Amino acid sequence: MSLEQRRQLVETLTDAVLVPEVGQFAPAARVGFQVHFIERESDMMAIGGRLLADAGPGLDVLVIDVAVMDGDWRREVRTEVIERVLSAMAEACGLPEPAPAWWVNFRVIDEGSWGSRGGVLSVLSLLESGVFTEEKAEAIRTALGA
């Protein structure tokens, strides 16, 4: 992956999660998101019981791990995030669609289990930041029983 592709992806992958989480495009919220790129040699990955080094040049393996604070993550919201992430990857790679061996894991970190700013952080404390739509803020409160 080239530097230009990574530059594009840091924005598009961030926004792929940000928009469904806060309910709107909110560039000010980007500061709360991280993207990490970890590349491995083809002899350090396998799929289907074979090292990529032995599988030939056409196989493209990618795992994207999305970890989010507990909130409004109903099935349809998670589906939207996963589809947006895969679409962003395909676009950055100049492909018409995501490769079959690109996988997205979507993990919700339980309320009270996210550490930041020197302590435990709750999405509830972020709802008044101005980046969440009122509808999304209410959905999060409802999902968390607040």
mmCIF file of C-alpha atoms in Angstrom:
data_model
loop_
_atom_site.group_PDB
_atom_site.id
_atom_site.type_symbol
_atom_site.label_atom_id
_atom_site.label_comp_id
_atom_site.label_asym_id
_atom_site.label_seq_id
_atom_site.Cartn_x
_atom_site.Cartn_y
_atom_site.Cartn_z
ATOM 1 C CA MET A 1 0.000 0.000 0.000
ATOM 2 C CA SER A 2 1.445 3.328 -1.015
ATOM 3 C CA LEU A 3 1.787 6.416 1.167
ATOM 4 C CA GLU A 4 -0.889 8.168 -0.917
ATOM 5 C CA GLN A 5 -3.292 5.267 -0.430
ATOM 6 C CA ARG A 6 -2.690 5.373 3.335
ATOM 7 C CA ARG A 7 -3.255 9.158 3.351
ATOM 8 C CA GLN A 8 -6.600 8.622 1.645
ATOM 9 C CA LEU A 9 -7.532 5.740 3.939
ATOM 10 C CA VAL A 10 -6.882 7.555 7.213
ATOM 11 C CA GLU A 11 -9.737 9.899 6.317
ATOM 12 C CA THR A 12 -12.092 7.483 4.575
ATOM 13 C CA LEU A 13 -11.740 4.714 7.177
ATOM 14 C CA THR A 14 -12.197 7.225 10.002
ATOM 15 C CA ASP A 15 -15.315 8.633 8.369
ATOM 16 C CA ALA A 16 -16.626 5.127 7.608
ATOM 17 C CA VAL A 17 -17.014 4.618 11.365
ATOM 18 C CA LEU A 18 -17.504 8.228 12.484
ATOM 19 C CA VAL A 19 -20.608 9.030 10.411
ATOM 20 C CA PRO A 20 -22.703 6.053 11.599
ATOM 21 C CA GLU A 21 -21.472 6.517 15.176
ATOM 22 C CA VAL A 22 -22.326 10.208 15.575
ATOM 23 C CA GLY A 23 -25.116 10.384 12.983
ATOM 24 C CA GLN A 24 -23.495 12.942 10.681
ATOM 25 C CA PHE A 25 -20.245 13.986 9.029
ATOM 26 C CA ALA A 26 -18.390 15.814 11.813
ATOM 27 C CA PRO A 27 -14.702 16.532 11.068
ATOM 28 C CA ALA A 28 -14.221 17.794 14.655
ATOM 29 C CA ALA A 29 -14.873 14.234 15.870
ATOM 30 C CA ARG A 30 -11.994 12.760 13.840
ATOM 31 C CA VAL A 31 -9.592 13.407 16.713
ATOM 32 C CA GLY A 32 -11.284 10.553 18.599
ATOM 33 C CA PHE A 33 -10.418 7.945 15.953
ATOM 34 C CA GLN A 34 -7.206 6.062 15.195
ATOM 35 C CA VAL A 35 -6.120 4.065 12.147
ATOM 36 C CA HIS A 36 -3.125 1.715 12.364
ATOM 37 C CA PHE A 37 -1.463 0.061 9.368
ATOM 38 C CA ILE A 38 0.394 -3.171 10.080
ATOM 39 C CA GLU A 39 1.883 -5.000 7.122
ATOM 40 C CA ARG A 40 3.242 -8.521 7.317
ATOM 41 C CA GLU A 41 5.469 -10.493 4.998
ATOM 42 C CA SER A 42 3.721 -13.131 2.877
ATOM 43 C CA ASP A 43 5.463 -15.908 4.832
ATOM 44 C CA MET A 44 3.881 -14.565 8.059
ATOM 45 C CA MET A 45 0.231 -14.904 6.908
ATOM 46 C CA ALA A 46 -1.883 -17.820 5.722
ATOM 47 C CA ILE A 47 -5.340 -18.452 4.377
ATOM 48 C CA GLY A 48 -6.933 -21.777 3.613
ATOM 49 C CA GLY A 49 -4.084 -23.620 5.312
ATOM 50 C CA ARG A 50 -1.422 -22.187 3.010
ATOM 51 C CA LEU A 51 1.135 -19.450 3.502
ATOM 52 C CA LEU A 52 0.525 -16.523 1.204
ATOM 53 C CA ALA A 53 4.105 -16.966 0.002
ATOM 54 C CA ASP A 54 3.043 -20.366 -1.382
ATOM 55 C CA ALA A 55 -0.390 -19.297 -2.667
ATOM 56 C CA GLY A 56 0.708 -17.202 -5.628
ATOM 57 C CA PRO A 57 0.619 -13.473 -6.373
ATOM 58 C CA GLY A 58 -3.158 -13.034 -6.833
ATOM 59 C CA LEU A 59 -4.282 -13.550 -3.242
ATOM 60 C CA ASP A 60 -4.830 -10.385 -1.210
ATOM 61 C CA VAL A 61 -5.422 -10.861 2.527
ATOM 62 C CA LEU A 62 -6.491 -7.982 4.750
ATOM 63 C CA VAL A 63 -7.995 -7.811 8.236
ATOM 64 C CA ILE A 64 -9.518 -4.605 9.540
ATOM 65 C CA ASP A 65 -10.270 -4.532 13.245
ATOM 66 C CA VAL A 66 -12.840 -1.901 14.219
ATOM 67 C CA ALA A 67 -13.066 -1.309 17.979
ATOM 68 C CA VAL A 68 -15.701 1.129 19.229
ATOM 69 C CA MET A 69 -17.050 2.377 22.532
ATOM 70 C CA ASP A 70 -20.384 0.893 23.580
ATOM 71 C CA GLY A 71 -23.298 2.810 22.100
ATOM 72 C CA ASP A 72 -25.940 2.496 19.389
ATOM 73 C CA TRP A 73 -24.505 -0.460 17.507
ATOM 74 C CA ARG A 74 -27.617 -2.237 16.301
ATOM 75 C CA ARG A 75 -27.056 -4.814 13.540
ATOM 76 C CA GLU A 76 -27.962 -2.343 10.776
ATOM 77 C CA VAL A 77 -25.483 0.242 12.110
ATOM 78 C CA ARG A 78 -22.687 -2.355 12.290
ATOM 79 C CA THR A 79 -23.571 -3.493 8.759
ATOM 80 C CA GLU A 80 -23.321 0.100 7.531
ATOM 81 C CA VAL A 81 -19.879 0.526 9.118
ATOM 82 C CA ILE A 82 -18.543 -2.736 7.699
ATOM 83 C CA GLU A 83 -19.826 -1.940 4.195
ATOM 84 C CA ARG A 84 -18.400 1.596 4.358
ATOM 85 C CA VAL A 85 -14.994 0.292 5.514
ATOM 86 C CA LEU A 86 -14.798 -2.305 2.740
ATOM 87 C CA SER A 87 -15.912 0.239 0.157
ATOM 88 C CA ALA A 88 -13.253 2.718 1.307
ATOM 89 C CA MET A 89 -10.574 0.019 1.004
ATOM 90 C CA ALA A 90 -11.676 -0.975 -2.501
ATOM 91 C CA GLU A 91 -11.755 2.657 -3.642
ATOM 92 C CA ALA A 92 -8.274 3.363 -2.245
ATOM 93 C CA CYS A 93 -6.946 0.260 -4.004
ATOM 94 C CA GLY A 94 -8.631 1.148 -7.294
ATOM 95 C CA LEU A 95 -10.820 -1.975 -7.261
ATOM 96 C CA PRO A 96 -14.472 -2.185 -8.284
ATOM 97 C CA GLU A 97 -15.282 -4.234 -5.173
ATOM 98 C CA PRO A 98 -13.594 -5.572 -2.032
ATOM 99 C CA ALA A 99 -11.519 -8.738 -2.341
ATOM 100 C CA PRO A 100 -13.063 -11.912 -0.836
ATOM 101 C CA ALA A 101 -10.178 -12.347 1.618
ATOM 102 C CA TRP A 102 -10.629 -8.877 3.122
ATOM 103 C CA TRP A 103 -12.239 -9.329 6.511
ATOM 104 C CA VAL A 104 -13.635 -6.785 8.952
ATOM 105 C CA ASN A 105 -13.987 -7.582 12.650
ATOM 106 C CA PHE A 106 -16.348 -5.276 14.514
ATOM 107 C CA ARG A 107 -15.836 -5.194 18.286
ATOM 108 C CA VAL A 108 -17.844 -3.200 20.818
ATOM 109 C CA ILE A 109 -15.908 -2.401 23.982
ATOM 110 C CA ASP A 110 -18.236 -2.677 26.971
ATOM 111 C CA GLU A 111 -19.236 0.472 28.849
ATOM 112 C CA GLY A 112 -16.630 1.079 31.550
ATOM 113 C CA SER A 113 -13.875 -0.746 29.641
ATOM 114 C CA TRP A 114 -12.480 2.070 27.442
ATOM 115 C CA GLY A 115 -9.474 3.884 28.901
ATOM 116 C CA SER A 116 -8.421 7.346 27.698
ATOM 117 C CA ARG A 117 -7.515 10.768 29.067
ATOM 118 C CA GLY A 118 -6.017 9.198 32.196
ATOM 119 C CA GLY A 119 -9.078 7.183 33.183
ATOM 120 C CA VAL A 120 -12.186 5.370 32.039
ATOM 121 C CA LEU A 121 -14.103 7.156 29.300
ATOM 122 C CA SER A 122 -17.790 6.728 28.507
ATOM 123 C CA VAL A 123 -19.504 7.663 25.268
ATOM 124 C CA LEU A 124 -22.176 9.254 27.486
ATOM 125 C CA SER A 125 -19.691 11.954 28.514
ATOM 126 C CA LEU A 126 -19.122 12.782 24.838
ATOM 127 C CA LEU A 127 -22.775 13.248 23.865
ATOM 128 C CA GLU A 128 -22.787 16.974 24.682
ATOM 129 C CA SER A 129 -19.696 17.634 22.530
ATOM 130 C CA GLY A 130 -21.808 18.886 19.641
ATOM 131 C CA VAL A 131 -20.745 16.214 17.150
ATOM 132 C CA PHE A 132 -23.620 13.767 17.765
ATOM 133 C CA THR A 133 -27.010 14.381 16.199
ATOM 134 C CA GLU A 134 -29.827 14.557 18.742
ATOM 135 C CA GLU A 135 -31.324 11.373 17.272
ATOM 136 C CA LYS A 136 -28.037 9.495 17.641
ATOM 137 C CA ALA A 137 -27.453 10.815 21.168
ATOM 138 C CA GLU A 138 -30.923 9.601 22.170
ATOM 139 C CA ALA A 139 -30.320 6.192 20.549
ATOM 140 C CA ILE A 140 -27.062 5.859 22.510
ATOM 141 C CA ARG A 141 -28.739 6.812 25.799
ATOM 142 C CA THR A 142 -31.464 4.257 25.105
ATOM 143 C CA ALA A 143 -28.969 1.533 24.159
ATOM 144 C CA LEU A 144 -26.999 2.126 27.363
ATOM 145 C CA GLY A 145 -30.053 2.523 29.571
ATOM 146 C CA ALA A 146 -29.103 6.060 30.545
#
